[in-house]
Amino acid sequence: MNDMLELLRNEKNMTPKQIEIIRAAIELISEKGYYNTSTSEIAKRAGVAEGTIFRHYKTKKELLVEIVTPVITNFAAPMFAEKFVDQVFRTDFAHFKDLMYVFIKNRFEFAQSNIPLLKIVMQELAFHPEIQDAYKKVFKEKVYPAFNQTLDFYKEKGELQNLPNETMIRLIVPTIIGFMITRFILQPDKDWDDEAEIRKLITVIMGGVGSKE
Amino acid sequence: MNDMLELLRNEKNMTPKQIEIIRAAIELISEKGYYNTSTSEIAKRAGVAEGTIFRHYKTKKELLVEIVTPVITNFAAPMFAEKFVDQVFRTDFAHFKDLMYVFIKNRFEFAQSNIPLLKIVMQELAFHPEIQDAYKKVFKEKVYPAFNQTLDFYKEKGELQNLPNETMIRLIVPTIIGFMITRFILQPDKDWDDEAEIRKLITVIMGGVGSKE
Amino acid sequence: MNDMLELLRNEKNMTPKQIEIIRAAIELISEKGYYNTSTSEIAKRAGVAEGTIFRHYKTKKELLVEIVTPVITNFAAPMFAEKFVDQVFRTDFAHFKDLMYVFIKNRFEFAQSNIPLLKIVMQELAFHPEIQDAYKKVFKEKVYPAFNQTLDFYKEKGELQNLPNETMIRLIVPTIIGFMITRFILQPDKDWDDEAEIRKLITVIMGGVGSKE
Amino acid sequence: MNDMLELLRNEKNMTPKQIEIIRAAIELISEKGYYNTSTSEIAKRAGVAEGTIFRHYKTKKELLVEIVTPVITNFAAPMFAEKFVDQVFRTDFAHFKDLMYVFIKNRFEFAQSNIPLLKIVMQELAFHPEIQDAYKKVFKEKVYPAFNQTLDFYKEKGELQNLPNETMIRLIVPTIIGFMITRFILQPDKDWDDEAEIRKLITVIMGGVGSKE
DNA sequence: TATGAATGAGTCTTCATTCAT
DNA sequence: CATGAATGAAGACTCATTCAT
């Protein structure tokens, strides 16, 4: 269940109207951007009155943040949730590249289910300090620690070069994200063999950080 | 001479006021984004009347495009100009990784000299078809052909795996761009050892596309 | 009930603010012309915010058209409505000149009640294709057919010369309109004996188109 | 020689640039109206710099007035010039309707040669007090006296009804002008038999003001 | 005299936000 | 809770006019 809207409906208990507002906002903002989308347009597409939006969200920006924050949290978080880290250490994954495969596969599917949302995050991240804060927080509190633990684990197993974790993260993460941007945003209509692409991606990453034995 | 403003002053022969307008626009838009920057603000910072902007650029958007287009052209183009391609084929570069080094170094420096401009390009690319067109044109007419020629050359020399060029480009380019974004935008204040980072980057790339002899 | 404002209030069911906007617009535009009247002025005189105007009328031009179209329709139309044409053929009017009298009298009173509006129509007709369209439509669909029927009727009765209807219309209509312009716009302050003027006018018209027996 | 431009070139001694400005202004304003024509457009079409216009005419309005005033003067005046009035009293015209014929014919040709200018006069008369003043002056000082003299002359000859001159003028003038508007502005493309139309027009007028012997 | 870059007041229009119902 | 009419501040853009060259 990767669909964020589903998730929002459940976690916060939203009224149907609220859901419609969020859905409309996501559609419109991801198509045209935050500044090209008016609240009246959102209201119209959501089938509610303009005032209704402001009953639920004090400002237009708050609506944006409300949309974007859970995406950030959920894009980064779940893989680093207890369950997953457990698996790693219960050595469910014999090799780092197996872990990478599951990790990338999982995030890939998440991205696929939430393209409009991720588009919004990427586009608006640059301009809204509130969003940047959420992003930094998640990165610092979730991604970073989880990565550290994981990388240390496989370093000790001799599967990774003895590079600083930070360096490795800086090599791995942009490579993965770069791939997804190409895949979902720049050339979404190309005829992709996703499975092959992901394997190739892992080769690149391992070429970069894997131990050269 | 990497500074685009310098370049603009020379190529198009701009009046001093025009230069000021461009300078102010670059500053403000790269800080706050296109939609958060008003023409009156640009005028104020440029020290001209608001009307003066519209004497030179029919619309605000035209100003943006005028700023952004040369950046795109110049970010992509020069490395693929005759001179450079010549070098490659006069085998000035014994190995693909030597070429990569010079290439990345060169584009790195260009980026460094034009951070605000590149920020603008990245941020606004998503919303302005006019900018997308410029980008597509350059990529198709310059980047792609040059890359193809080059990759074929080193493939024949046995230095690269026998992958489709497109695949290689898709692995190489986002990796480089991802690095630069991290370096200049996400963590500009970190204490970077650029030389080392670039070498590492090349290792990653070679791990991905280099031949496994 | 000749007052157009009254009519607007009823037909379209307008809010009080909307009425005020229309009233203010009519006053100002008829005094100073469309291009010399700003929307902010209209708003001020109407006692509403400028934005309110644009909530009801998408553009300033749409406001103008909304004001002017019903005038055109109503200036031309009612006399040619069923009721009136019926009267003619039930020979309520023994002679063409009796019909003319009622007709002119009726339109005269309409004009008198709507001077500012008619001023606007005349002044702006030249520049706004939208208004011209409305005018052409009404003339073609209402005025012309009604006139034709009527003129034919009295021709057969031998009261009119055997001229083409078009020629007669071209003689009659400008003469009447010319009179009203003189009466209400060029010399409104003169001490008019309207009854006498109208009779004189009819003499002229009959001199032009009446049969010379 | 009815062309006003010719006249302007001679009376005032204008530079070629000035003539071009006037010509361009007439063209543009008569097409699109005063408020829809910018001085920069006029300058462009005239092939001069914007500043040049303001060297010759202090304001845009002054340019308009400069264009329009001589038209008014010349439309009204010449027929009432000495020469013409002389003719009347040297009884060059046996009957009033002969005079009318020459008069209408003459003004008809003037109109035909100056349609754009007359269009401008009509359209802008309503909004510019300066133009109204010119019009009133000419009417009062030229048209009215000349008409008076003439009408009195033919009244004495028993050719006209014993109506107040003012009344007659009010019947005659709008009828003639109405005809010209129909002929040149409302239906310029119709296939007109001008000679016949003018004769018809005179019949109407005579029907209105001619003595009923 | 002619130029045309520069001006800045003024215009129409948009839109997030409020509030009485 | 929901509505949607009303708001008014702010924005992009126009254009008559000025003035240094």
PDB file of N, CA and C in Angstrom, chain D residues 66-135:
ATOM      1  N   GLU D  66      -5.059  69.056 -33.502  1.00  0.00           N
ATOM      2  CA  GLU D  66      -4.441  69.597 -34.708  1.00  0.00           C
ATOM      3  C   GLU D  66      -4.953  68.879 -35.959  1.00  0.00           C
ATOM      4  N   ILE D  67      -5.249  67.622 -35.801  1.00  0.00           N
ATOM      5  CA  ILE D  67      -5.767  66.856 -36.930  1.00  0.00           C
ATOM      6  C   ILE D  67      -7.219  67.191 -37.194  1.00  0.00           C
ATOM      7  N   VAL D  68      -7.947  67.319 -36.105  1.00  0.00           N
ATOM      8  CA  VAL D  68      -9.395  67.345 -36.206  1.00  0.00           C
ATOM      9  C   VAL D  68      -9.944  68.741 -36.521  1.00  0.00           C
ATOM     10  N   THR D  69      -9.299  69.742 -35.970  1.00  0.00           N
ATOM     11  CA  THR D  69      -9.846  71.089 -36.135  1.00  0.00           C
ATOM     12  C   THR D  69     -10.003  71.494 -37.601  1.00  0.00           C
ATOM     13  N   PRO D  70      -8.966  71.362 -38.401  1.00  0.00           N
ATOM     14  CA  PRO D  70      -9.146  71.783 -39.796  1.00  0.00           C
ATOM     15  C   PRO D  70     -10.223  71.001 -40.526  1.00  0.00           C
ATOM     16  N   VAL D  71     -10.439  69.761 -40.113  1.00  0.00           N
ATOM     17  CA  VAL D  71     -11.504  68.994 -40.754  1.00  0.00           C
ATOM     18  C   VAL D  71     -12.840  69.645 -40.471  1.00  0.00           C
ATOM     19  N   ILE D  72     -13.024  69.968 -39.223  1.00  0.00           N
ATOM     20  CA  ILE D  72     -14.286  70.601 -38.853  1.00  0.00           C
ATOM     21  C   ILE D  72     -14.452  71.903 -39.618  1.00  0.00           C
ATOM     22  N   THR D  73     -13.426  72.700 -39.555  1.00  0.00           N
ATOM     23  CA  THR D  73     -13.498  73.982 -40.241  1.00  0.00           C
ATOM     24  C   THR D  73     -13.813  73.792 -41.716  1.00  0.00           C
ATOM     25  N   ASN D  74     -13.125  72.852 -42.319  1.00  0.00           N
ATOM     26  CA  ASN D  74     -13.274  72.699 -43.755  1.00  0.00           C
ATOM     27  C   ASN D  74     -14.518  71.941 -44.176  1.00  0.00           C
ATOM     28  N   PHE D  75     -15.020  71.117 -43.264  1.00  0.00           N
ATOM     29  CA  PHE D  75     -16.252  70.440 -43.624  1.00  0.00           C
ATOM     30  C   PHE D  75     -17.391  71.439 -43.644  1.00  0.00           C
ATOM     31  N   ALA D  76     -17.352  72.315 -42.684  1.00  0.00           N
ATOM     32  CA  ALA D  76     -18.459  73.249 -42.542  1.00  0.00           C
ATOM     33  C   ALA D  76     -18.277  74.483 -43.415  1.00  0.00           C
ATOM     34  N   ALA D  77     -17.054  74.914 -43.497  1.00  0.00           N
ATOM     35  CA  ALA D  77     -16.805  76.257 -43.972  1.00  0.00           C
ATOM     36  C   ALA D  77     -17.002  76.511 -45.469  1.00  0.00           C
ATOM     37  N   PRO D  78     -16.331  75.802 -46.300  1.00  0.00           N
ATOM     38  CA  PRO D  78     -16.159  76.301 -47.667  1.00  0.00           C
ATOM     39  C   PRO D  78     -17.459  76.617 -48.366  1.00  0.00           C
ATOM     40  N   MET D  79     -18.468  75.766 -48.108  1.00  0.00           N
ATOM     41  CA  MET D  79     -19.721  76.018 -48.782  1.00  0.00           C
ATOM     42  C   MET D  79     -20.295  77.373 -48.412  1.00  0.00           C
ATOM     43  N   PHE D  80     -19.861  77.848 -47.283  1.00  0.00           N
ATOM     44  CA  PHE D  80     -20.436  79.100 -46.809  1.00  0.00           C
ATOM     45  C   PHE D  80     -19.481  80.252 -47.047  1.00  0.00           C
ATOM     46  N   ALA D  81     -18.466  79.936 -47.762  1.00  0.00           N
ATOM     47  CA  ALA D  81     -17.504  80.989 -48.073  1.00  0.00           C
ATOM     48  C   ALA D  81     -18.151  81.974 -49.029  1.00  0.00           C
ATOM     49  N   GLU D  82     -17.509  83.082 -49.132  1.00  0.00           N
ATOM     50  CA  GLU D  82     -18.069  84.181 -49.947  1.00  0.00           C
ATOM     51  C   GLU D  82     -18.572  83.654 -51.287  1.00  0.00           C
ATOM     52  N   LYS D  83     -17.671  83.005 -51.960  1.00  0.00           N
ATOM     53  CA  LYS D  83     -17.966  82.557 -53.304  1.00  0.00           C
ATOM     54  C   LYS D  83     -19.348  81.904 -53.411  1.00  0.00           C
ATOM     55  N   PHE D  84     -19.557  80.975 -52.476  1.00  0.00           N
ATOM     56  CA  PHE D  84     -20.775  80.203 -52.550  1.00  0.00           C
ATOM     57  C   PHE D  84     -22.007  81.043 -52.256  1.00  0.00           C
ATOM     58  N   VAL D  85     -21.914  81.770 -51.174  1.00  0.00           N
ATOM     59  CA  VAL D  85     -23.052  82.598 -50.792  1.00  0.00           C
ATOM     60  C   VAL D  85     -23.360  83.590 -51.925  1.00  0.00           C
ATOM     61  N   ASP D  86     -22.327  84.105 -52.498  1.00  0.00           N
ATOM     62  CA  ASP D  86     -22.508  84.987 -53.654  1.00  0.00           C
ATOM     63  C   ASP D  86     -23.370  84.325 -54.719  1.00  0.00           C
ATOM     64  N   GLN D  87     -22.937  83.119 -55.059  1.00  0.00           N
ATOM     65  CA  GLN D  87     -23.665  82.377 -56.081  1.00  0.00           C
ATOM     66  C   GLN D  87     -25.150  82.340 -55.790  1.00  0.00           C
ATOM     67  N   VAL D  88     -25.426  82.009 -54.520  1.00  0.00           N
ATOM     68  CA  VAL D  88     -26.816  81.890 -54.132  1.00  0.00           C
ATOM     69  C   VAL D  88     -27.570  83.169 -54.448  1.00  0.00           C
ATOM     70  N   PHE D  89     -26.946  84.252 -54.070  1.00  0.00           N
ATOM     71  CA  PHE D  89     -27.688  85.503 -54.192  1.00  0.00           C
ATOM     72  C   PHE D  89     -27.610  86.093 -55.587  1.00  0.00           C
ATOM     73  N   ARG D  90     -26.609  85.683 -56.314  1.00  0.00           N
ATOM     74  CA  ARG D  90     -26.658  86.060 -57.722  1.00  0.00           C
ATOM     75  C   ARG D  90     -27.626  85.116 -58.444  1.00  0.00           C
ATOM     76  N   THR D  91     -28.408  84.414 -57.559  1.00  0.00           N
ATOM     77  CA  THR D  91     -29.444  83.494 -58.062  1.00  0.00           C
ATOM     78  C   THR D  91     -28.920  82.525 -59.110  1.00  0.00           C
ATOM     79  N   ASP D  92     -27.760  82.046 -58.822  1.00  0.00           N
ATOM     80  CA  ASP D  92     -27.275  80.976 -59.684  1.00  0.00           C
ATOM     81  C   ASP D  92     -28.201  79.767 -59.568  1.00  0.00           C
ATOM     82  N   PHE D  93     -28.873  79.683 -58.442  1.00  0.00           N
ATOM     83  CA  PHE D  93     -29.750  78.545 -58.233  1.00  0.00           C
ATOM     84  C   PHE D  93     -31.188  79.006 -58.244  1.00  0.00           C
ATOM     85  N   ALA D  94     -31.869  78.599 -59.269  1.00  0.00           N
ATOM     86  CA  ALA D  94     -33.243  79.019 -59.395  1.00  0.00           C
ATOM     87  C   ALA D  94     -34.080  78.517 -58.225  1.00  0.00           C
ATOM     88  N   HIS D  95     -33.831  77.278 -57.837  1.00  0.00           N
ATOM     89  CA  HIS D  95     -34.644  76.687 -56.779  1.00  0.00           C
ATOM     90  C   HIS D  95     -33.782  76.182 -55.633  1.00  0.00           C
ATOM     91  N   PHE D  96     -34.421  76.135 -54.467  1.00  0.00           N
ATOM     92  CA  PHE D  96     -33.731  75.647 -53.283  1.00  0.00           C
ATOM     93  C   PHE D  96     -33.186  74.244 -53.498  1.00  0.00           C
ATOM     94  N   LYS D  97     -33.958  73.434 -54.179  1.00  0.00           N
ATOM     95  CA  LYS D  97     -33.499  72.058 -54.342  1.00  0.00           C
ATOM     96  C   LYS D  97     -32.270  71.978 -55.253  1.00  0.00           C
ATOM     97  N   ASP D  98     -32.104  72.945 -56.139  1.00  0.00           N
ATOM     98  CA  ASP D  98     -30.891  72.977 -56.943  1.00  0.00           C
ATOM     99  C   ASP D  98     -29.687  73.312 -56.060  1.00  0.00           C
ATOM    100  N   LEU D  99     -29.908  74.266 -55.205  1.00  0.00           N
ATOM    101  CA  LEU D  99     -28.855  74.605 -54.247  1.00  0.00           C
ATOM    102  C   LEU D  99     -28.506  73.394 -53.398  1.00  0.00           C
ATOM    103  N   MET D 100     -29.541  72.776 -52.855  1.00  0.00           N
ATOM    104  CA  MET D 100     -29.339  71.584 -52.033  1.00  0.00           C
ATOM    105  C   MET D 100     -28.506  70.558 -52.782  1.00  0.00           C
ATOM    106  N   TYR D 101     -28.824  70.372 -54.030  1.00  0.00           N
ATOM    107  CA  TYR D 101     -28.115  69.371 -54.813  1.00  0.00           C
ATOM    108  C   TYR D 101     -26.617  69.676 -54.870  1.00  0.00           C
ATOM    109  N   VAL D 102     -26.294  70.903 -55.217  1.00  0.00           N
ATOM    110  CA  VAL D 102     -24.882  71.277 -55.289  1.00  0.00           C
ATOM    111  C   VAL D 102     -24.233  71.165 -53.921  1.00  0.00           C
ATOM    112  N   PHE D 103     -24.951  71.607 -52.926  1.00  0.00           N
ATOM    113  CA  PHE D 103     -24.422  71.567 -51.559  1.00  0.00           C
ATOM    114  C   PHE D 103     -24.133  70.129 -51.118  1.00  0.00           C
ATOM    115  N   ILE D 104     -25.103  69.297 -51.244  1.00  0.00           N
ATOM    116  CA  ILE D 104     -24.928  67.910 -50.800  1.00  0.00           C
ATOM    117  C   ILE D 104     -23.844  67.222 -51.628  1.00  0.00           C
ATOM    118  N   LYS D 105     -23.906  67.424 -52.913  1.00  0.00           N
ATOM    119  CA  LYS D 105     -22.899  66.825 -53.796  1.00  0.00           C
ATOM    120  C   LYS D 105     -21.493  67.203 -53.337  1.00  0.00           C
ATOM    121  N   ASN D 106     -21.329  68.493 -53.102  1.00  0.00           N
ATOM    122  CA  ASN D 106     -20.032  69.002 -52.711  1.00  0.00           C
ATOM    123  C   ASN D 106     -19.550  68.412 -51.385  1.00  0.00           C
ATOM    124  N   ARG D 107     -20.431  68.411 -50.403  1.00  0.00           N
ATOM    125  CA  ARG D 107     -20.047  67.873 -49.092  1.00  0.00           C
ATOM    126  C   ARG D 107     -19.858  66.352 -49.159  1.00  0.00           C
ATOM    127  N   PHE D 108     -20.627  65.729 -49.998  1.00  0.00           N
ATOM    128  CA  PHE D 108     -20.506  64.291 -50.215  1.00  0.00           C
ATOM    129  C   PHE D 108     -19.109  63.950 -50.725  1.00  0.00           C
ATOM    130  N   GLU D 109     -18.642  64.745 -51.661  1.00  0.00           N
ATOM    131  CA  GLU D 109     -17.312  64.483 -52.204  1.00  0.00           C
ATOM    132  C   GLU D 109     -16.214  64.768 -51.185  1.00  0.00           C
ATOM    133  N   PHE D 110     -16.430  65.809 -50.445  1.00  0.00           N
ATOM    134  CA  PHE D 110     -15.477  66.094 -49.376  1.00  0.00           C
ATOM    135  C   PHE D 110     -15.397  64.910 -48.399  1.00  0.00           C
ATOM    136  N   ALA D 111     -16.547  64.436 -48.007  1.00  0.00           N
ATOM    137  CA  ALA D 111     -16.581  63.303 -47.080  1.00  0.00           C
ATOM    138  C   ALA D 111     -15.852  62.102 -47.677  1.00  0.00           C
ATOM    139  N   GLN D 112     -16.169  61.840 -48.925  1.00  0.00           N
ATOM    140  CA  GLN D 112     -15.570  60.693 -49.590  1.00  0.00           C
ATOM    141  C   GLN D 112     -14.039  60.764 -49.577  1.00  0.00           C
ATOM    142  N   SER D 113     -13.514  61.955 -49.721  1.00  0.00           N
ATOM    143  CA  SER D 113     -12.053  62.106 -49.737  1.00  0.00           C
ATOM    144  C   SER D 113     -11.450  62.083 -48.342  1.00  0.00           C
ATOM    145  N   ASN D 114     -12.275  62.134 -47.341  1.00  0.00           N
ATOM    146  CA  ASN D 114     -11.731  62.296 -45.989  1.00  0.00           C
ATOM    147  C   ASN D 114     -12.411  61.392 -44.976  1.00  0.00           C
ATOM    148  N   ILE D 115     -12.765  60.231 -45.435  1.00  0.00           N
ATOM    149  CA  ILE D 115     -13.491  59.337 -44.547  1.00  0.00           C
ATOM    150  C   ILE D 115     -12.759  59.095 -43.232  1.00  0.00           C
ATOM    151  N   PRO D 116     -11.487  58.736 -43.274  1.00  0.00           N
ATOM    152  CA  PRO D 116     -10.826  58.462 -41.995  1.00  0.00           C
ATOM    153  C   PRO D 116     -10.889  59.658 -41.063  1.00  0.00           C
ATOM    154  N   LEU D 117     -10.666  60.815 -41.613  1.00  0.00           N
ATOM    155  CA  LEU D 117     -10.697  62.011 -40.771  1.00  0.00           C
ATOM    156  C   LEU D 117     -12.075  62.254 -40.179  1.00  0.00           C
ATOM    157  N   LEU D 118     -13.083  62.074 -40.981  1.00  0.00           N
ATOM    158  CA  LEU D 118     -14.430  62.322 -40.470  1.00  0.00           C
ATOM    159  C   LEU D 118     -14.811  61.282 -39.425  1.00  0.00           C
ATOM    160  N   LYS D 119     -14.333  60.083 -39.643  1.00  0.00           N
ATOM    161  CA  LYS D 119     -14.535  59.041 -38.638  1.00  0.00           C
ATOM    162  C   LYS D 119     -13.962  59.493 -37.301  1.00  0.00           C
ATOM    163  N   ILE D 120     -12.747  59.990 -37.361  1.00  0.00           N
ATOM    164  CA  ILE D 120     -12.105  60.461 -36.128  1.00  0.00           C
ATOM    165  C   ILE D 120     -12.928  61.561 -35.483  1.00  0.00           C
ATOM    166  N   VAL D 121     -13.329  62.512 -36.266  1.00  0.00           N
ATOM    167  CA  VAL D 121     -14.108  63.616 -35.699  1.00  0.00           C
ATOM    168  C   VAL D 121     -15.328  63.082 -34.970  1.00  0.00           C
ATOM    169  N   MET D 122     -16.062  62.234 -35.654  1.00  0.00           N
ATOM    170  CA  MET D 122     -17.285  61.727 -35.052  1.00  0.00           C
ATOM    171  C   MET D 122     -17.043  60.969 -33.760  1.00  0.00           C
ATOM    172  N   GLN D 123     -15.985  60.139 -33.828  1.00  0.00           N
ATOM    173  CA  GLN D 123     -15.737  59.288 -32.669  1.00  0.00           C
ATOM    174  C   GLN D 123     -15.232  60.071 -31.470  1.00  0.00           C
ATOM    175  N   GLU D 124     -14.418  61.067 -31.730  1.00  0.00           N
ATOM    176  CA  GLU D 124     -13.775  61.741 -30.608  1.00  0.00           C
ATOM    177  C   GLU D 124     -14.510  62.989 -30.146  1.00  0.00           C
ATOM    178  N   LEU D 125     -15.405  63.469 -30.983  1.00  0.00           N
ATOM    179  CA  LEU D 125     -16.163  64.664 -30.628  1.00  0.00           C
ATOM    180  C   LEU D 125     -16.753  64.556 -29.223  1.00  0.00           C
ATOM    181  N   ALA D 126     -17.243  63.368 -28.933  1.00  0.00           N
ATOM    182  CA  ALA D 126     -17.942  63.191 -27.668  1.00  0.00           C
ATOM    183  C   ALA D 126     -17.065  63.413 -26.453  1.00  0.00           C
ATOM    184  N   PHE D 127     -15.760  63.144 -26.586  1.00  0.00           N
ATOM    185  CA  PHE D 127     -14.917  63.097 -25.388  1.00  0.00           C
ATOM    186  C   PHE D 127     -13.973  64.258 -25.186  1.00  0.00           C
ATOM    187  N   HIS D 128     -13.794  65.056 -26.207  1.00  0.00           N
ATOM    188  CA  HIS D 128     -12.763  66.080 -26.084  1.00  0.00           C
ATOM    189  C   HIS D 128     -13.366  67.471 -26.214  1.00  0.00           C
ATOM    190  N   PRO D 129     -13.478  68.140 -25.104  1.00  0.00           N
ATOM    191  CA  PRO D 129     -14.055  69.487 -25.090  1.00  0.00           C
ATOM    192  C   PRO D 129     -13.386  70.403 -26.117  1.00  0.00           C
ATOM    193  N   GLU D 130     -12.087  70.216 -26.297  1.00  0.00           N
ATOM    194  CA  GLU D 130     -11.383  71.071 -27.268  1.00  0.00           C
ATOM    195  C   GLU D 130     -12.011  70.943 -28.652  1.00  0.00           C
ATOM    196  N   ILE D 131     -12.358  69.712 -29.003  1.00  0.00           N
ATOM    197  CA  ILE D 131     -12.940  69.502 -30.322  1.00  0.00           C
ATOM    198  C   ILE D 131     -14.349  70.061 -30.373  1.00  0.00           C
ATOM    199  N   GLN D 132     -15.069  69.855 -29.293  1.00  0.00           N
ATOM    200  CA  GLN D 132     -16.428  70.379 -29.243  1.00  0.00           C
ATOM    201  C   GLN D 132     -16.432  71.894 -29.431  1.00  0.00           C
ATOM    202  N   ASP D 133     -15.447  72.516 -28.815  1.00  0.00           N
ATOM    203  CA  ASP D 133     -15.378  73.970 -28.942  1.00  0.00           C
ATOM    204  C   ASP D 133     -15.215  74.378 -30.405  1.00  0.00           C
ATOM    205  N   ALA D 134     -14.306  73.710 -31.070  1.00  0.00           N
ATOM    206  CA  ALA D 134     -14.065  74.016 -32.483  1.00  0.00           C
ATOM    207  C   ALA D 134     -15.350  73.842 -33.280  1.00  0.00           C
ATOM    208  N   TYR D 135     -16.029  72.751 -32.973  1.00  0.00           N
ATOM    209  CA  TYR D 135     -17.257  72.443 -33.689  1.00  0.00           C
ATOM    210  C   TYR D 135     -18.339  73.504 -33.447  1.00  0.00           C
TER     211      TYR D 135
END
